[in-house]
Amino acid sequence: MKITTMPWVLALCLCLLLPFGSSANAAGKSTKNHVYEWKLAESWPEDLPIFGGAVDKLIKYSHELSGGRLKIMTYPKEHHGKAFGVLEMVRSQQFEMGHTASYYWKDKDINTLFFTTLPLGMIAPERYAWFYHGGGLELMQKAYEDHRVLAFPGGNTGNQMGGWFNREIKSLDDLKGLRMRVPGLAGEVMKELGVRTVNLPAGNLLDALESGTLDALEWVGPSLDLGMGFHRTARFYYTGWHEPGTELQFVVNRAAYNKLPEDLQNVLKAAMRLAAYDTYIESYHASIENLAVMQREYPNIQIRAFPTDVMRALRKETLKQLQTIADTGSPLTREILTSLQDYQRKARVWTRISDQAYLNNTGL
Ligand code: CA
């Protein structure tokens, strides 16, 4: 159920009309037929494709798996106005849970950075293997312990594209002075290569590209880029390096979770896991379809890979910045980073001789 316009007062009245609040379990009443009503805050605007779809899936699966006993109502950004306040609102139990991205909290707590993606890091299947079987999920709980929430994967965008450029990048020199929207760690890396990074809200990006305020930008990939219209202005579309498997995030208030009966805790965990994986494959599908549209309707789009000297410089600078984070972080920072890097090294041996070899050898 989407709620964007219901006033707080009406929501409050509806809550007061209910026979029990979510404390029924704590009060010792029977939980068998009790309906738990949870509120979820999204970092995204209403109806954002893929991202908002992850929440719709969670609501559907929670409802179905619980026989209607776990009812989650979602509040997109328009309702609470705090895209970057979701963690705090869930921590304070204004909402029982949220759907957001872990790297939004890196300025508050650097350890949260690692659970979304890293430049030159793992692709989605490798990252999911790390989360669910390689110790990633346990490390994520450690990182979020002081924030009083539990954290879970929330859907993967798949490999993101390196961005739209209004001119071709033929060498490292072409990056010098380029004005580009590229946030996060990748932005810090590109800044060292001479890029003038600019941060602008999503709604202003196309105008900025058209007016020349920006020369380049990265967003997601065909799944979401087509609707943004960047291809109408910038025709060079570069393959990715900086967000190889961006995982969104569910955060759950720990006290609220502990009040759920055990079977509903399991329902919630299963619904989140299913919604996350479904979102990944939906995103993959959307990119397949949208890339086909782009190539059919906009034949001027030129897909390129960054040249060797650019990739070499990006790699060198990324490793340098990760080392600085490890050196200046806490023991937990180093534990998480070491776990990610060790797992990636091991996983990549298999990825190379399985998927990569298959693609290279078959030529299909
Ligand atoms: Ca991006």
Coordinates of C-alpha atoms and ligand atoms in Angstrom, one line a residue:
M1 CA 0.0 0.0 0.0
K2 CA 1.4 3.4 -1.0
I3 CA 0.7 6.3 1.2
T4 CA 1.8 9.7 -0.1
T5 CA -1.1 12.0 0.7
M6 CA -2.7 10.6 3.8
P7 CA -2.3 13.3 6.5
W8 CA -0.5 12.4 9.7
V9 CA -3.6 13.1 11.7
L10 CA -5.7 10.7 9.7
A11 CA -3.0 8.0 10.0
L12 CA -2.9 8.6 13.7
C13 CA -6.7 8.3 14.0
L14 CA -6.6 5.0 12.1
C15 CA -4.0 3.7 14.5
L16 CA -6.0 4.7 17.5
L17 CA -9.0 2.8 16.1
L18 CA -7.0 -0.4 15.9
P19 CA -7.6 -2.7 18.9
F20 CA -3.9 -3.4 19.5
G21 CA -0.7 -1.5 18.7
S22 CA 2.4 -3.4 17.7
S23 CA 3.2 -3.9 21.4
A24 CA 0.6 -6.7 21.6
N25 CA 3.3 -9.3 21.8
A26 CA 5.2 -7.5 24.5
A27 CA 1.9 -7.1 26.5
G28 CA 1.5 -10.9 26.4
K29 CA -1.6 -11.0 24.3
S30 CA -2.1 -13.8 21.7
T31 CA -0.2 -13.0 18.5
K32 CA -1.9 -15.6 16.4
N33 CA -4.4 -13.3 14.7
H34 CA -2.8 -10.1 15.5
V35 CA -2.1 -7.9 12.5
Y36 CA 1.3 -6.1 12.7
E37 CA 1.1 -2.8 10.9
W38 CA 4.5 -1.3 10.0
K39 CA 5.5 1.9 8.3
L40 CA 8.4 2.0 5.9
A41 CA 10.2 5.2 4.8
E42 CA 11.7 5.3 1.3
S43 CA 14.6 7.4 0.2
W44 CA 13.0 7.5 -3.3
P45 CA 10.2 9.6 -4.8
E46 CA 6.9 7.8 -5.5
D47 CA 6.9 5.4 -8.4
L48 CA 10.6 5.5 -9.1
P49 CA 11.0 2.4 -11.3
I50 CA 13.1 -0.5 -9.9
F51 CA 13.9 1.1 -6.6
G52 CA 10.2 1.7 -5.6
G53 CA 9.4 -1.7 -7.1
A54 CA 11.6 -3.4 -4.5
V55 CA 9.3 -2.0 -1.8
D56 CA 6.2 -3.1 -3.6
K57 CA 7.6 -6.6 -3.8
L58 CA 8.5 -6.6 -0.1
I59 CA 4.9 -5.5 0.8
K60 CA 3.4 -8.2 -1.4
Y61 CA 5.6 -11.0 -0.2
S62 CA 5.2 -10.0 3.5
H63 CA 1.5 -10.0 3.1
E64 CA 1.3 -13.3 1.2
L65 CA 3.8 -15.2 3.4
S66 CA 2.2 -14.0 6.6
G67 CA -1.4 -14.7 5.6
G68 CA -2.0 -10.9 6.0
R69 CA -0.6 -10.7 9.5
L70 CA 2.4 -8.5 8.5
K71 CA 1.1 -5.4 6.8
I72 CA 3.7 -2.8 5.6
M73 CA 2.7 0.6 4.4
T74 CA 5.2 2.6 2.5
Y75 CA 5.9 6.3 2.6
P76 CA 7.9 7.6 -0.3
K77 CA 10.1 10.7 -0.1
E78 CA 7.3 13.2 -0.8
H79 CA 5.6 12.2 2.5
H80 CA 8.5 12.6 5.0
G81 CA 10.8 14.9 2.9
K82 CA 14.0 13.3 4.2
A83 CA 15.6 11.1 1.5
F84 CA 18.8 11.2 3.5
G85 CA 17.1 10.9 6.9
V86 CA 15.8 7.4 6.6
L87 CA 18.4 5.8 8.9
E88 CA 17.7 8.3 11.6
M89 CA 13.9 8.0 11.3
V90 CA 14.2 4.2 11.6
R91 CA 16.6 4.4 14.5
S92 CA 14.2 6.6 16.4
Q93 CA 11.3 4.3 15.5
Q94 CA 9.4 7.0 13.7
F95 CA 9.3 4.2 11.0
E96 CA 9.7 0.5 11.7
M97 CA 11.8 0.1 8.6
G98 CA 13.3 1.9 5.6
H99 CA 14.4 1.3 2.0
T100 CA 17.5 3.3 1.1
A101 CA 21.2 2.9 0.3
S102 CA 23.9 2.1 2.8
Y103 CA 26.6 4.5 1.3
Y104 CA 24.4 7.5 2.1
W105 CA 25.6 7.2 5.7
K106 CA 29.3 7.1 5.0
D107 CA 29.9 10.7 6.3
K108 CA 28.3 9.6 9.7
D109 CA 30.0 6.2 9.7
I110 CA 32.6 5.1 7.2
N111 CA 31.8 1.4 7.9
T112 CA 28.4 1.8 6.1
L113 CA 30.2 2.6 2.8
F114 CA 31.1 -0.9 2.0
F115 CA 27.6 -2.5 1.9
T116 CA 26.4 -0.8 -1.3
T117 CA 29.3 -1.2 -3.9
L118 CA 32.9 -0.2 -4.3
P119 CA 34.6 1.1 -7.4
L120 CA 36.3 -1.9 -9.2
G121 CA 34.6 -4.2 -6.6
M122 CA 32.4 -7.2 -6.9
I123 CA 29.7 -7.7 -9.5
A124 CA 26.2 -8.6 -8.2
P125 CA 26.4 -12.5 -8.1
E126 CA 29.8 -12.2 -6.3
R127 CA 28.4 -9.6 -3.9
Y128 CA 25.3 -11.7 -3.1
A129 CA 27.5 -14.8 -2.5
W130 CA 29.5 -12.6 -0.1
F131 CA 26.4 -11.3 1.7
Y132 CA 24.6 -14.6 2.1
H133 CA 27.4 -17.1 2.3
G134 CA 30.7 -15.3 2.8
G135 CA 30.1 -13.4 6.0
G136 CA 28.9 -10.1 4.6
L137 CA 25.5 -10.1 6.2
E138 CA 27.0 -10.7 9.7
L139 CA 29.5 -7.9 9.1
M140 CA 26.7 -5.6 8.1
Q141 CA 24.9 -6.3 11.4
K142 CA 28.1 -5.4 13.3
A143 CA 28.4 -2.2 11.3
Y144 CA 24.8 -1.2 12.2
E145 CA 24.8 -2.3 15.8
D146 CA 25.3 1.2 17.2
H147 CA 22.7 2.6 14.9
R148 CA 20.1 0.3 16.6
V149 CA 18.9 -1.2 13.3
L150 CA 19.3 -4.5 11.5
A151 CA 20.4 -4.1 7.8
F152 CA 19.7 -6.3 4.8
P153 CA 20.3 -6.3 1.1
G154 CA 17.5 -4.4 -0.7
G155 CA 17.9 -5.1 -4.4
N156 CA 20.8 -4.7 -6.9
T157 CA 20.9 -2.4 -9.9
G158 CA 23.5 -4.7 -11.6
N159 CA 26.5 -3.2 -13.2
Q160 CA 26.1 0.5 -13.6
M161 CA 27.3 2.4 -16.7
G162 CA 30.3 4.7 -16.4
G163 CA 28.2 7.6 -17.6
W164 CA 27.1 9.9 -20.5
F165 CA 29.8 12.1 -22.0
N166 CA 29.3 14.9 -24.5
R167 CA 32.7 14.2 -26.0
E168 CA 34.8 11.1 -26.5
I169 CA 37.4 10.3 -23.9
K170 CA 40.5 9.2 -25.8
S171 CA 43.1 9.6 -23.1
L172 CA 43.7 10.7 -19.6
D173 CA 44.1 14.3 -20.8
D174 CA 40.5 14.4 -22.0
L175 CA 39.3 14.1 -18.3
K176 CA 41.2 17.3 -17.2
G177 CA 38.7 20.0 -16.4
L178 CA 35.7 17.9 -17.4
R179 CA 32.6 18.9 -15.4
M180 CA 30.9 15.7 -14.3
R181 CA 28.3 14.6 -11.8
V182 CA 29.8 11.5 -10.2
P183 CA 29.2 11.2 -6.4
G184 CA 30.8 9.2 -3.7
L185 CA 34.2 7.5 -3.7
A186 CA 34.2 7.4 -7.5
G187 CA 33.9 11.2 -7.5
E188 CA 36.8 11.5 -5.2
V189 CA 38.9 9.3 -7.4
M190 CA 37.9 11.2 -10.6
K191 CA 38.7 14.5 -8.9
E192 CA 42.3 13.3 -8.5
L193 CA 42.4 12.6 -12.2
G194 CA 41.5 16.2 -13.0
V195 CA 37.7 16.0 -13.2
R196 CA 35.7 18.8 -11.7
T197 CA 33.0 16.9 -9.9
V198 CA 29.6 18.6 -9.5
N199 CA 26.8 17.4 -7.3
L200 CA 23.3 18.3 -8.5
P201 CA 19.8 17.0 -7.6
A202 CA 18.3 14.5 -10.0
G203 CA 15.7 16.9 -11.4
N204 CA 18.4 19.3 -12.6
L205 CA 20.7 16.9 -14.4
L206 CA 19.3 16.9 -17.9
D207 CA 19.1 20.7 -18.0
A208 CA 22.7 21.0 -16.7
L209 CA 23.8 18.6 -19.5
E210 CA 21.9 20.5 -22.2
S211 CA 23.1 24.0 -21.0
G212 CA 26.7 22.9 -20.8
T213 CA 26.9 23.2 -17.0
L214 CA 27.8 19.6 -17.1
D215 CA 30.0 17.8 -19.7
A216 CA 29.2 14.4 -18.3
L217 CA 27.3 12.5 -15.7
E218 CA 26.7 9.0 -14.4
W219 CA 23.3 7.8 -13.3
V220 CA 22.6 4.1 -13.3
G221 CA 22.3 2.2 -16.6
P222 CA 19.7 1.7 -19.4
S223 CA 17.1 0.5 -16.8
L224 CA 16.8 4.1 -15.4
D225 CA 18.8 6.2 -17.8
L226 CA 16.4 5.9 -20.7
G227 CA 13.7 7.7 -18.8
M228 CA 16.0 10.5 -17.8
G229 CA 16.7 11.4 -21.4
F230 CA 20.4 12.0 -21.2
H231 CA 21.0 10.3 -24.5
R232 CA 19.3 13.2 -26.3
T233 CA 22.2 15.4 -25.4
A234 CA 25.3 13.3 -24.7
R235 CA 26.0 10.6 -27.2
F236 CA 29.0 8.8 -25.7
Y237 CA 27.9 6.1 -23.3
Y238 CA 30.8 4.6 -21.3
T239 CA 30.9 1.2 -19.7
G240 CA 31.2 1.0 -16.0
W241 CA 34.0 0.7 -13.4
H242 CA 32.7 2.5 -10.4
E243 CA 29.4 0.8 -9.3
P244 CA 29.7 -2.8 -10.4
G245 CA 26.9 -4.2 -8.3
T246 CA 25.0 -1.5 -6.4
E247 CA 23.0 -3.0 -3.6
L248 CA 20.1 -1.1 -2.1
Q249 CA 19.2 -1.6 1.5
F250 CA 16.5 -2.4 4.0
V251 CA 16.9 -1.1 7.5
V252 CA 14.8 -2.4 10.3
N253 CA 14.5 -1.0 13.8
R254 CA 15.8 -3.6 16.1
A255 CA 13.3 -3.1 18.9
A256 CA 10.4 -3.3 16.5
Y257 CA 11.9 -6.5 15.0
N258 CA 12.2 -8.0 18.4
K259 CA 8.6 -7.4 19.1
L260 CA 7.5 -9.5 16.1
P261 CA 6.7 -13.2 16.9
E262 CA 9.4 -15.5 15.5
D263 CA 7.4 -16.7 12.5
L264 CA 6.9 -13.1 11.3
Q265 CA 10.6 -12.3 11.8
N266 CA 11.3 -15.2 9.5
V267 CA 8.6 -14.0 7.0
L268 CA 10.1 -10.5 7.0
K269 CA 13.6 -11.9 6.4
A270 CA 12.4 -14.2 3.6
A271 CA 10.3 -11.4 2.0
M272 CA 13.3 -9.0 2.0
R273 CA 15.6 -11.6 0.5
L274 CA 13.1 -12.4 -2.2
A275 CA 12.4 -8.7 -2.9
A276 CA 16.1 -8.0 -3.2
Y277 CA 16.8 -10.8 -5.7
D278 CA 13.6 -10.1 -7.7
T279 CA 14.7 -6.4 -8.0
Y280 CA 18.1 -7.5 -9.3
I281 CA 16.6 -9.6 -12.1
E282 CA 13.9 -7.0 -12.8
S283 CA 16.7 -4.4 -13.2
Y284 CA 18.6 -6.7 -15.5
H285 CA 15.5 -7.2 -17.6
A286 CA 14.8 -3.4 -17.7
S287 CA 18.3 -2.7 -18.9
I288 CA 18.0 -5.4 -21.7
E289 CA 14.7 -3.8 -22.9
N290 CA 15.8 -0.2 -22.6
L291 CA 19.2 -0.7 -24.3
A292 CA 17.3 -2.3 -27.2
V293 CA 15.1 0.8 -27.4
M294 CA 18.1 3.1 -27.2
Q295 CA 20.0 1.3 -30.0
R296 CA 16.9 1.1 -32.2
E297 CA 15.6 4.7 -31.8
Y298 CA 18.9 6.6 -31.1
P299 CA 21.5 5.1 -33.5
N300 CA 23.8 8.0 -32.7
I301 CA 24.6 6.6 -29.2
Q302 CA 28.2 5.5 -29.2
I303 CA 29.0 2.9 -26.5
R304 CA 32.7 3.1 -25.4
A305 CA 35.0 1.7 -22.8
F306 CA 37.5 4.0 -21.1
P307 CA 41.0 3.8 -22.7
T308 CA 43.8 1.8 -21.0
D309 CA 45.6 4.8 -19.4
V310 CA 42.3 6.0 -17.9
M311 CA 41.5 2.6 -16.4
R312 CA 45.1 2.3 -15.1
A313 CA 44.9 5.7 -13.4
L314 CA 41.4 4.9 -12.0
R315 CA 42.6 1.6 -10.5
K316 CA 45.7 3.2 -9.0
E317 CA 43.8 6.0 -7.3
T318 CA 40.9 3.8 -6.1
L319 CA 43.4 1.4 -4.4
K320 CA 45.2 4.4 -2.8
Q321 CA 41.9 5.8 -1.4
L322 CA 40.8 2.4 -0.1
Q323 CA 44.2 2.1 1.6
T324 CA 43.7 5.5 3.2
I325 CA 40.2 4.5 4.5
A326 CA 41.7 1.3 5.9
D327 CA 44.6 3.2 7.6
T328 CA 42.4 5.8 9.2
G329 CA 39.4 3.6 10.1
S330 CA 38.6 1.4 13.1
P331 CA 39.5 -2.3 13.4
L332 CA 36.0 -3.0 12.1
T333 CA 36.7 -0.9 9.0
R334 CA 39.7 -3.0 8.3
E335 CA 37.8 -6.2 9.1
I336 CA 35.1 -5.4 6.5
L337 CA 37.4 -4.1 3.9
T338 CA 39.7 -7.2 4.2
S339 CA 36.7 -9.5 4.0
L340 CA 35.5 -7.8 0.9
Q341 CA 38.9 -7.8 -0.8
D342 CA 39.7 -11.4 0.1
Y343 CA 36.4 -12.6 -1.0
Q344 CA 36.6 -10.7 -4.3
R345 CA 40.0 -12.2 -5.1
K346 CA 38.7 -15.7 -4.5
A347 CA 35.4 -15.2 -6.3
R348 CA 37.1 -13.6 -9.3
V349 CA 39.1 -16.8 -10.0
W350 CA 35.8 -18.6 -10.5
T351 CA 34.0 -15.8 -12.4
R352 CA 36.9 -15.7 -14.9
I353 CA 36.9 -19.4 -15.7
S354 CA 33.1 -19.6 -15.6
D355 CA 31.1 -16.6 -17.0
Q356 CA 34.0 -14.7 -18.4
A357 CA 35.5 -17.7 -20.2
Y358 CA 32.0 -18.7 -21.5
L359 CA 31.4 -15.3 -23.0
N360 CA 34.9 -15.0 -24.5
N361 CA 34.9 -18.6 -25.9
T362 CA 31.5 -18.8 -27.3
G363 CA 31.5 -15.3 -28.9
L364 CA 27.7 -15.2 -28.5
Ligands
CA1 CA 25.2 5.7 -10.1

